Tab-separated table of N, CA and C in Angstrom:
chain	number	residue	atom	x	y	z
A	166	LYS	N	0.844	-1.169	0.000
A	166	LYS	CA	0.000	0.000	0.000
A	166	LYS	C	0.893	1.237	0.000
A	167	PHE	N	0.502	2.208	-0.799
A	167	PHE	CA	1.276	3.439	-0.895
A	167	PHE	C	0.842	4.434	0.172
A	168	PRO	N	1.838	5.175	0.710
A	168	PRO	CA	1.468	6.213	1.680
A	168	PRO	C	0.783	7.374	0.963
A	169	LYS	N	-0.038	8.097	1.712
A	169	LYS	CA	-0.759	9.233	1.165
A	169	LYS	C	0.240	10.351	0.866
A	170	LEU	N	0.068	10.996	-0.283
A	170	LEU	CA	0.940	12.112	-0.656
A	170	LEU	C	0.486	13.369	0.073
A	171	SER	N	1.466	14.077	0.591
A	171	SER	CA	1.113	15.312	1.301
A	171	SER	C	1.000	16.457	0.298
A	172	ASP	N	0.188	17.440	0.644
A	172	ASP	CA	0.026	18.616	-0.210
A	172	ASP	C	1.346	19.366	-0.344
A	173	LYS	N	2.135	19.408	0.730
A	173	LYS	CA	3.419	20.096	0.710
A	173	LYS	C	4.356	19.441	-0.320
A	174	MET	N	4.398	18.112	-0.340
A	174	MET	CA	5.252	17.397	-1.301
A	174	MET	C	4.766	17.608	-2.733
A	175	MET	N	3.463	17.614	-2.924
A	175	MET	CA	2.907	17.819	-4.264
A	175	MET	C	3.205	19.230	-4.767
A	176	ASN	N	3.108	20.221	-3.868
A	176	ASN	CA	3.418	21.598	-4.249
A	176	ASN	C	4.891	21.742	-4.638
A	177	LYS	N	5.773	21.081	-3.864
A	177	LYS	CA	7.200	21.122	-4.157
A	177	LYS	C	7.488	20.458	-5.508
A	178	LEU	N	6.826	19.336	-5.764
A	178	LEU	CA	6.990	18.644	-7.044
A	178	LEU	C	6.511	19.518	-8.201
A	179	ASN	N	5.370	20.135	-8.054
A	179	ASN	CA	4.843	21.021	-9.096
A	179	ASN	C	5.778	22.194	-9.354
A	180	GLN	N	6.348	22.746	-8.280
A	180	GLN	CA	7.287	23.859	-8.423
A	180	GLN	C	8.531	23.401	-9.196
A	181	SER	N	9.023	22.232	-8.867
A	181	SER	CA	10.197	21.694	-9.564
A	181	SER	C	9.909	21.487	-11.042
A	182	LEU	N	8.755	20.918	-11.336
A	182	LEU	CA	8.403	20.663	-12.728
A	182	LEU	C	8.169	21.950	-13.514
A	183	ALA	N	7.594	22.932	-12.868
A	183	ALA	CA	7.237	24.165	-13.559
A	183	ALA	C	8.387	25.161	-13.654
A	184	GLN	N	9.303	25.161	-12.672
A	184	GLN	CA	10.318	26.208	-12.641
A	184	GLN	C	11.748	25.665	-12.692
A	185	GLU	N	12.061	24.743	-11.826
A	185	GLU	CA	13.453	24.313	-11.692
A	185	GLU	C	13.926	23.467	-12.876
A	186	ILE	N	13.115	22.550	-13.341
A	186	ILE	CA	13.528	21.706	-14.472
A	186	ILE	C	13.653	22.527	-15.758
A	187	PRO	N	12.701	23.414	-16.079
A	187	PRO	CA	12.908	24.250	-17.272
A	187	PRO	C	14.179	25.106	-17.181
A	188	ALA	N	14.495	25.596	-15.979
A	188	ALA	CA	15.718	26.384	-15.808
A	188	ALA	C	16.945	25.518	-16.092
A	189	LEU	N	16.924	24.279	-15.632
A	189	LEU	CA	18.029	23.360	-15.905
A	189	LEU	C	18.126	23.049	-17.394
A	190	MET	N	17.002	22.868	-18.047
A	190	MET	CA	17.006	22.584	-19.483
A	190	MET	C	17.602	23.742	-20.267
A	191	ASN	N	17.310	24.963	-19.850
A	191	ASN	CA	17.902	26.130	-20.511
A	191	ASN	C	19.415	26.128	-20.354
A	192	LEU	N	19.902	25.721	-19.193
A	192	LEU	CA	21.347	25.634	-18.982
A	192	LEU	C	21.970	24.576	-19.878
A	193	ILE	N	21.297	23.451	-20.015
A	193	ILE	CA	21.815	22.383	-20.873
A	193	ILE	C	21.877	22.857	-22.313
A	194	SER	N	20.825	23.485	-22.802
A	194	SER	CA	20.804	23.976	-24.176
A	194	SER	C	21.926	24.974	-24.408
A	195	ALA	N	22.145	25.886	-23.456
A	195	ALA	CA	23.208	26.877	-23.594
A	195	ALA	C	24.567	26.190	-23.623
A	196	THR	N	24.739	25.166	-22.815
A	196	THR	CA	26.002	24.430	-22.791
A	196	THR	C	26.230	23.715	-24.115
A	197	GLU	N	25.175	23.138	-24.687
A	197	GLU	CA	25.307	22.447	-25.968
A	197	GLU	C	25.734	23.403	-27.064
A	198	VAL	N	25.180	24.610	-27.089
A	198	VAL	CA	25.553	25.592	-28.103
A	198	VAL	C	27.019	25.956	-27.959
A	199	VAL	N	27.466	26.226	-26.748
A	199	VAL	CA	28.862	26.580	-26.515
A	199	VAL	C	29.763	25.421	-26.920
A	200	THR	N	29.422	24.206	-26.518
A	200	THR	CA	30.217	23.037	-26.862
A	200	THR	C	30.246	22.851	-28.376
A	201	SER	N	29.102	22.989	-29.030
A	201	SER	CA	29.034	22.827	-30.477
A	201	SER	C	29.917	23.848	-31.181
A	202	GLU	N	29.869	25.094	-30.731
A	202	GLU	CA	30.683	26.138	-31.348
A	202	GLU	C	32.167	25.853	-31.158
A	203	LYS	N	32.538	25.334	-29.984
A	203	LYS	CA	33.939	25.049	-29.720
A	203	LYS	C	34.447	23.888	-30.563
A	204	THR	N	33.638	22.838	-30.732
A	204	THR	CA	34.113	21.647	-31.429
A	204	THR	C	33.951	21.743	-32.939
A	205	THR	N	32.909	22.411	-33.425
A	205	THR	CA	32.675	22.447	-34.867
A	205	THR	C	32.918	23.817	-35.472
A	206	GLY	N	32.929	24.837	-34.652
A	206	GLY	CA	33.075	26.182	-35.186
A	206	GLY	C	31.805	26.708	-35.818
A	207	VAL	N	30.708	25.946	-35.729
A	207	VAL	CA	29.444	26.344	-36.337
A	207	VAL	C	28.427	26.626	-35.247
A	208	LYS	N	27.778	27.755	-35.361
A	208	LYS	CA	26.747	28.109	-34.392
A	208	LYS	C	25.451	27.390	-34.736
A	209	LYS	N	24.639	27.169	-33.710
A	209	LYS	CA	23.364	26.484	-33.905
A	209	LYS	C	22.441	27.264	-34.846
A	210	ASN	N	22.530	28.570	-34.850
A	210	ASN	CA	21.645	29.384	-35.671
A	210	ASN	C	22.296	29.698	-37.020
A	211	GLU	N	22.915	28.696	-37.631
A	211	GLU	CA	23.631	28.900	-38.881
A	211	GLU	C	22.718	29.390	-40.000
A	212	GLU	N	21.401	29.102	-39.905
A	212	GLU	CA	20.473	29.554	-40.930
A	212	GLU	C	20.427	31.076	-41.031
A	213	GLU	N	20.820	31.767	-39.973
A	213	GLU	CA	20.821	33.222	-39.982
A	213	GLU	C	22.055	33.792	-40.671
A	214	ASN	N	23.036	32.953	-40.926
A	214	ASN	CA	24.247	33.374	-41.614
A	214	ASN	C	23.896	33.667	-43.068
A	215	PRO	N	24.276	34.845	-43.602
A	215	PRO	CA	23.889	35.172	-44.979
A	215	PRO	C	24.504	34.252	-46.030
A	216	PHE	N	25.520	33.468	-45.641
A	216	PHE	CA	26.164	32.568	-46.586
A	216	PHE	C	25.719	31.118	-46.417
A	217	PHE	N	24.746	30.907	-45.540
A	217	PHE	CA	24.229	29.558	-45.309
A	217	PHE	C	23.544	29.051	-46.569
A	218	GLN	N	23.866	27.820	-46.969
A	218	GLN	CA	23.237	27.197	-48.125
A	218	GLN	C	22.497	25.949	-47.665
A	219	PRO	N	21.171	26.013	-47.598
A	219	PRO	CA	20.441	24.825	-47.168
A	219	PRO	C	20.711	23.673	-48.127
A	220	GLY	N	20.964	22.523	-47.538
A	220	GLY	CA	21.213	21.346	-48.357
A	220	GLY	C	22.591	21.308	-48.973
A	221	GLY	N	23.452	22.234	-48.578
A	221	GLY	CA	24.784	22.280	-49.147
A	221	GLY	C	25.627	21.080	-48.786
A	222	ASP	N	25.141	20.248	-47.908
A	222	ASP	CA	25.906	19.087	-47.480
A	222	ASP	C	25.397	17.791	-48.113
A	223	TRP	N	24.670	17.877	-49.236
A	223	TRP	CA	24.140	16.679	-49.886
A	223	TRP	C	25.291	15.893	-50.485
A	224	ILE	N	25.228	14.595	-50.351
A	224	ILE	CA	26.270	13.692	-50.820
A	224	ILE	C	26.423	13.754	-52.340
A	225	VAL	N	25.363	14.087	-53.049
A	225	VAL	CA	25.409	14.201	-54.508
A	225	VAL	C	25.893	15.610	-54.857
A	226	THR	N	27.016	15.678	-55.543
A	226	THR	CA	27.577	16.984	-55.895
A	226	THR	C	26.739	17.645	-56.990
A	227	PRO	N	26.797	18.966	-57.090
A	227	PRO	CA	26.054	19.651	-58.167
A	227	PRO	C	26.463	19.157	-59.564
A	228	GLN	N	27.741	18.850	-59.742
A	228	GLN	CA	28.207	18.356	-61.041
A	228	GLN	C	27.574	17.000	-61.360
A	229	ASP	N	27.577	16.087	-60.383
A	229	ASP	CA	26.959	14.780	-60.594
A	229	ASP	C	25.454	14.917	-60.792
A	230	LYS	N	24.835	15.808	-60.055
A	230	LYS	CA	23.385	16.005	-60.167
A	230	LYS	C	23.015	16.431	-61.579
A	231	ALA	N	23.823	17.301	-62.174
A	231	ALA	CA	23.550	17.745	-63.545
A	231	ALA	C	23.605	16.566	-64.518
A	232	ILE	N	24.572	15.696	-64.339
A	232	ILE	CA	24.694	14.503	-65.196
A	232	ILE	C	23.499	13.574	-64.980
A	233	TYR	N	23.156	13.333	-63.709
A	233	TYR	CA	22.034	12.441	-63.400
A	233	TYR	C	20.717	13.023	-63.889
A	234	ASP	N	20.560	14.345	-63.811
A	234	ASP	CA	19.329	14.983	-64.302
A	234	ASP	C	19.169	14.779	-65.806
A	235	GLU	N	20.273	14.883	-66.531
A	235	GLU	CA	20.217	14.677	-67.983
A	235	GLU	C	19.786	13.239	-68.299
A	236	ARG	N	20.358	12.283	-67.569
A	236	ARG	CA	19.965	10.877	-67.755
A	236	ARG	C	18.504	10.667	-67.390
A	237	PHE	N	18.093	11.289	-66.266
A	237	PHE	CA	16.719	11.137	-65.777
A	237	PHE	C	15.732	11.592	-66.844
A	238	ARG	N	16.002	12.739	-67.459
A	238	ARG	CA	15.091	13.278	-68.480
A	238	ARG	C	15.034	12.399	-69.728
A	239	SER	N	16.072	11.579	-69.945
A	239	SER	CA	16.089	10.715	-71.124
A	239	SER	C	15.325	9.403	-70.904
A	240	LEU	N	14.929	9.139	-69.681
A	240	LEU	CA	14.238	7.890	-69.361
A	240	LEU	C	12.741	8.020	-69.598
A	241	LYS	N	12.071	6.877	-69.620
A	241	LYS	CA	10.616	6.858	-69.802
A	241	LYS	C	9.966	7.164	-68.454
A	242	LEU	N	9.502	8.394	-68.306
A	242	LEU	CA	8.874	8.841	-67.057
A	242	LEU	C	7.367	8.683	-67.158
A	243	ASN	N	6.725	8.548	-66.002
A	243	ASN	CA	5.265	8.439	-66.017
A	243	ASN	C	4.642	9.827	-66.175
A	244	SER	N	3.326	9.887	-66.185
A	244	SER	CA	2.623	11.153	-66.441
A	244	SER	C	2.903	12.209	-65.368
A	245	ALA	N	3.338	11.774	-64.191
A	245	ALA	CA	3.669	12.714	-63.115
A	245	ALA	C	5.134	13.162	-63.190
A	246	GLY	N	5.863	12.680	-64.196
A	246	GLY	CA	7.261	13.056	-64.340
A	246	GLY	C	8.187	12.282	-63.418
A	247	LEU	N	7.731	11.112	-62.975
A	247	LEU	CA	8.509	10.273	-62.072
A	247	LEU	C	8.956	9.008	-62.780
A	248	LEU	N	10.015	8.420	-62.273
A	248	LEU	CA	10.516	7.161	-62.813
A	248	LEU	C	9.856	6.020	-62.042
A	249	ALA	N	8.968	5.304	-62.717
A	249	ALA	CA	8.253	4.193	-62.079
A	249	ALA	C	9.109	2.935	-62.125
A	250	GLY	N	8.654	1.914	-61.411
A	250	GLY	CA	9.407	0.686	-61.229
A	250	GLY	C	9.895	0.007	-62.488
A	251	ASP	N	9.012	-0.193	-63.476
A	251	ASP	CA	9.416	-0.910	-64.686
A	251	ASP	C	10.518	-0.178	-65.446
A	252	ALA	N	10.357	1.112	-65.598
A	252	ALA	CA	11.372	1.898	-66.311
A	252	ALA	C	12.676	1.935	-65.505
A	253	ALA	N	12.567	2.010	-64.195
A	253	ALA	CA	13.763	2.021	-63.345
A	253	ALA	C	14.477	0.679	-63.426
A	254	LYS	N	13.719	-0.379	-63.482
A	254	LYS	CA	14.311	-1.716	-63.564
A	254	LYS	C	15.194	-1.823	-64.806
A	255	GLN	N	14.701	-1.331	-65.923
A	255	GLN	CA	15.480	-1.346	-67.162
A	255	GLN	C	16.714	-0.455	-67.038
A	256	ALA	N	16.535	0.737	-66.497
A	256	ALA	CA	17.647	1.686	-66.385
A	256	ALA	C	18.730	1.175	-65.447
A	257	PHE	N	18.343	0.637	-64.312
A	257	PHE	CA	19.330	0.203	-63.319
A	257	PHE	C	19.940	-1.154	-63.657
A	258	ALA	N	19.291	-1.926	-64.525
A	258	ALA	CA	19.861	-3.208	-64.945
A	258	ALA	C	21.182	-2.985	-65.669
A	259	GLU	N	21.342	-1.817	-66.292
A	259	GLU	CA	22.587	-1.491	-66.993
A	259	GLU	C	23.785	-1.414	-66.048
A	260	SER	N	23.527	-1.306	-64.746
A	260	SER	CA	24.616	-1.235	-63.766
A	260	SER	C	25.294	-2.592	-63.572
A	261	ASN	N	24.617	-3.669	-64.022
A	261	ASN	CA	25.104	-5.045	-63.860
A	261	ASN	C	25.222	-5.471	-62.396
A	262	LEU	N	24.494	-4.807	-61.514
A	262	LEU	CA	24.462	-5.224	-60.115
A	262	LEU	C	23.386	-6.289	-59.946
A	263	ASN	N	23.549	-7.129	-58.928
A	263	ASN	CA	22.555	-8.186	-58.722
A	263	ASN	C	21.246	-7.597	-58.190
A	264	VAL	N	20.209	-8.372	-58.304
A	264	VAL	CA	18.866	-7.919	-57.937
A	264	VAL	C	18.776	-7.525	-56.466
A	265	ASP	N	19.435	-8.271	-55.590
A	265	ASP	CA	19.393	-7.948	-54.159
A	265	ASP	C	19.985	-6.565	-53.883
A	266	THR	N	21.082	-6.243	-54.557
A	266	THR	CA	21.720	-4.940	-54.375
A	266	THR	C	20.830	-3.831	-54.921
A	267	LEU	N	20.250	-4.066	-56.100
A	267	LEU	CA	19.355	-3.056	-56.680
A	267	LEU	C	18.095	-2.869	-55.836
A	268	PHE	N	17.633	-3.942	-55.217
A	268	PHE	CA	16.497	-3.841	-54.302
A	268	PHE	C	16.841	-2.894	-53.152
A	269	LYS	N	18.032	-3.067	-52.595
A	269	LYS	CA	18.480	-2.217	-51.481
A	269	LYS	C	18.650	-0.770	-51.944
A	270	VAL	N	19.228	-0.574	-53.138
A	270	VAL	CA	19.401	0.780	-53.679
A	270	VAL	C	18.039	1.457	-53.812
A	271	TRP	N	17.081	0.745	-54.394
A	271	TRP	CA	15.739	1.316	-54.576
A	271	TRP	C	15.119	1.666	-53.223
A	272	SER	N	15.254	0.756	-52.265
A	272	SER	CA	14.674	0.988	-50.937
A	272	SER	C	15.257	2.234	-50.285
A	273	LEU	N	16.550	2.438	-50.452
A	273	LEU	CA	17.193	3.617	-49.868
A	273	LEU	C	16.835	4.888	-50.637
A	274	ALA	N	16.811	4.805	-51.960
A	274	ALA	CA	16.611	6.004	-52.786
A	274	ALA	C	15.165	6.484	-52.807
A	275	ASP	N	14.218	5.604	-52.607
A	275	ASP	CA	12.801	5.996	-52.630
A	275	ASP	C	12.444	6.671	-51.304
A	276	VAL	N	13.034	7.828	-51.094
A	276	VAL	CA	12.868	8.567	-49.833
A	276	VAL	C	11.400	8.910	-49.592
A	277	SER	N	10.687	9.256	-50.652
A	277	SER	CA	9.283	9.646	-50.527
A	277	SER	C	8.362	8.457	-50.284
A	278	GLY	N	8.850	7.247	-50.545
A	278	GLY	CA	8.029	6.059	-50.340
A	278	GLY	C	6.899	5.908	-51.336
A	279	THR	N	7.050	6.494	-52.530
A	279	THR	CA	5.986	6.453	-53.539
A	279	THR	C	6.151	5.328	-54.551
A	280	ASN	N	7.196	4.519	-54.406
A	280	ASN	CA	7.497	3.458	-55.370
A	280	ASN	C	7.766	4.012	-56.766
A	281	SER	N	8.213	5.251	-56.809
A	281	SER	CA	8.681	5.896	-58.035
A	281	SER	C	9.692	6.952	-57.588
A	282	LEU	N	10.607	7.299	-58.483
A	282	LEU	CA	11.667	8.225	-58.106
A	282	LEU	C	11.535	9.554	-58.822
A	283	ASN	N	11.703	10.637	-58.069
A	283	ASN	CA	11.813	11.949	-58.702
A	283	ASN	C	13.278	12.139	-59.099
A	284	SER	N	13.622	13.274	-59.662
A	284	SER	CA	14.992	13.458	-60.158
A	284	SER	C	16.029	13.423	-59.035
A	285	ASP	N	15.676	13.922	-57.854
A	285	ASP	CA	16.612	13.883	-56.733
A	285	ASP	C	16.825	12.452	-56.237
A	286	GLU	N	15.736	11.708	-56.143
A	286	GLU	CA	15.841	10.315	-55.702
A	286	GLU	C	16.611	9.475	-56.725
A	287	TYR	N	16.391	9.772	-58.007
A	287	TYR	CA	17.134	9.076	-59.057
A	287	TYR	C	18.629	9.386	-58.926
A	288	ALA	N	18.968	10.647	-58.680
A	288	ALA	CA	20.369	11.033	-58.504
A	288	ALA	C	20.973	10.291	-57.315
A	289	LEU	N	20.214	10.173	-56.247
A	289	LEU	CA	20.685	9.441	-55.079
A	289	LEU	C	20.919	7.970	-55.426
A	290	ALA	N	19.989	7.364	-56.153
A	290	ALA	CA	20.143	5.966	-56.555
A	290	ALA	C	21.400	5.788	-57.404
A	291	CYS	N	21.619	6.693	-58.339
A	291	CYS	CA	22.821	6.620	-59.182
A	291	CYS	C	24.080	6.767	-58.344
A	292	HIS	N	24.042	7.652	-57.369
A	292	HIS	CA	25.195	7.832	-56.484
A	292	HIS	C	25.460	6.557	-55.687
A	293	LEU	N	24.414	5.965	-55.155
A	293	LEU	CA	24.568	4.722	-54.379
A	293	LEU	C	25.152	3.606	-55.246
A	294	ILE	N	24.660	3.501	-56.466
A	294	ILE	CA	25.170	2.473	-57.385
A	294	ILE	C	26.652	2.712	-57.672
A	295	ARG	N	27.004	3.948	-57.971
A	295	ARG	CA	28.406	4.264	-58.272
A	295	ARG	C	29.306	3.954	-57.076
A	296	GLU	N	28.864	4.367	-55.887
A	296	GLU	CA	29.666	4.119	-54.688
A	296	GLU	C	29.826	2.621	-54.429
A	297	PHE	N	28.748	1.868	-54.646
A	297	PHE	CA	28.815	0.422	-54.435
A	297	PHE	C	29.786	-0.220	-55.432
A	298	LYS	N	29.715	0.223	-56.668
A	298	LYS	CA	30.619	-0.321	-57.685
A	298	LYS	C	32.079	0.068	-57.410
A	299	ASN	N	32.274	1.142	-56.662
A	299	ASN	CA	33.630	1.563	-56.278
A	299	ASN	C	34.112	0.862	-55.006
A	300	GLY	N	33.328	-0.096	-54.527
A	300	GLY	CA	33.753	-0.891	-53.379
A	300	GLY	C	33.247	-0.422	-52.033
A	301	ASN	N	32.401	0.587	-52.019
A	301	ASN	CA	31.837	1.076	-50.752
A	301	ASN	C	30.520	0.364	-50.473
A	302	PRO	N	30.293	-0.057	-49.225
A	302	PRO	CA	29.030	-0.742	-48.913
A	302	PRO	C	27.855	0.228	-48.921
A	303	LEU	N	26.700	-0.306	-49.204
A	303	LEU	CA	25.482	0.507	-49.104
A	303	LEU	C	25.192	0.736	-47.627
A	304	PRO	N	24.710	1.927	-47.274
A	304	PRO	CA	24.380	2.151	-45.864
A	304	PRO	C	23.169	1.316	-45.456
A	305	ALA	N	23.152	0.926	-44.200
A	305	ALA	CA	22.001	0.168	-43.677
A	305	ALA	C	20.766	1.059	-43.640
A	306	ILE	N	20.959	2.289	-43.231
A	306	ILE	CA	19.899	3.297	-43.258
A	306	ILE	C	20.486	4.528	-43.927
A	307	LEU	N	19.632	5.376	-44.443
A	307	LEU	CA	20.079	6.545	-45.183
A	307	LEU	C	20.588	7.622	-44.226
A	308	PRO	N	21.885	7.960	-44.292
A	308	PRO	CA	22.395	9.043	-43.445
A	308	PRO	C	21.758	10.372	-43.847
A	309	PRO	N	21.667	11.322	-42.933
A	309	PRO	CA	21.036	12.608	-43.250
A	309	PRO	C	21.625	13.306	-44.475
A	310	SER	N	22.928	13.202	-44.677
A	310	SER	CA	23.543	13.889	-45.819
A	310	SER	C	23.178	13.238	-47.152
A	311	TYR	N	22.580	12.061	-47.126
A	311	TYR	CA	22.149	11.388	-48.341
A	311	TYR	C	20.734	11.794	-48.738
A	312	VAL	N	19.970	12.304	-47.794
A	312	VAL	CA	18.581	12.694	-48.075
A	312	VAL	C	18.601	13.972	-48.923
A	313	PRO	N	17.925	13.955	-50.065
A	313	PRO	CA	17.910	15.167	-50.895
A	313	PRO	C	17.417	16.370	-50.085
A	314	PRO	N	18.090	17.510	-50.234
A	314	PRO	CA	17.741	18.694	-49.445
A	314	PRO	C	16.266	19.082	-49.480
A	315	ALA	N	15.644	18.951	-50.630
A	315	ALA	CA	14.228	19.337	-50.747
A	315	ALA	C	13.314	18.381	-49.996
A	316	MET	N	13.843	17.248	-49.548
A	316	MET	CA	13.022	16.241	-48.894
A	316	MET	C	13.320	16.140	-47.393
A	317	ARG	N	14.087	17.068	-46.889
A	317	ARG	CA	14.441	17.021	-45.458
A	317	ARG	C	13.390	17.699	-44.621
C-alpha cells in the first residue's frame, strides 16, 4: 500500500516541474551551443548566416546532379514526371548489379516512399550504385547527408 501524498510534497513537485527543471534545461541547451561552437566552429543558428546554403551538405555533388538529371530526363517517365518501377528496372539493370543490391538501392533512394523516383531520388540511386561499384558498402539506413535537401 502506498502512503498518502502530502500537499506540501505535491506543491514542491509542481514547483520543480514548472520552474526548476525548465531552468536546468535552458542551462543544458546553452552548454550544448557553446560546446558545439567550440568543437565544430558552427553556431546552432547557422540559418541566420547570410552565406548559409540549405542542403549544401548533400552527398550528390552539383556536377553529378547535372549529369544524373540529364539521364533522368532521357528515361521513360510516367505522367507525373517520375521514374516508375518498370522503367527504373530497365535503367538500373545497366549497372550489372545483382537484384538484391538493386532492391536495397531502390529501398534507400525511394525517400518519398511512392514506389517511383523523382529526379533527386534518381540522382541518389545513381550515387549509391556508383559508390557500391567503387567498393563502398550501401548504408544500412540513409544518413542525413544522403537525403535530398528538398526532402528534409
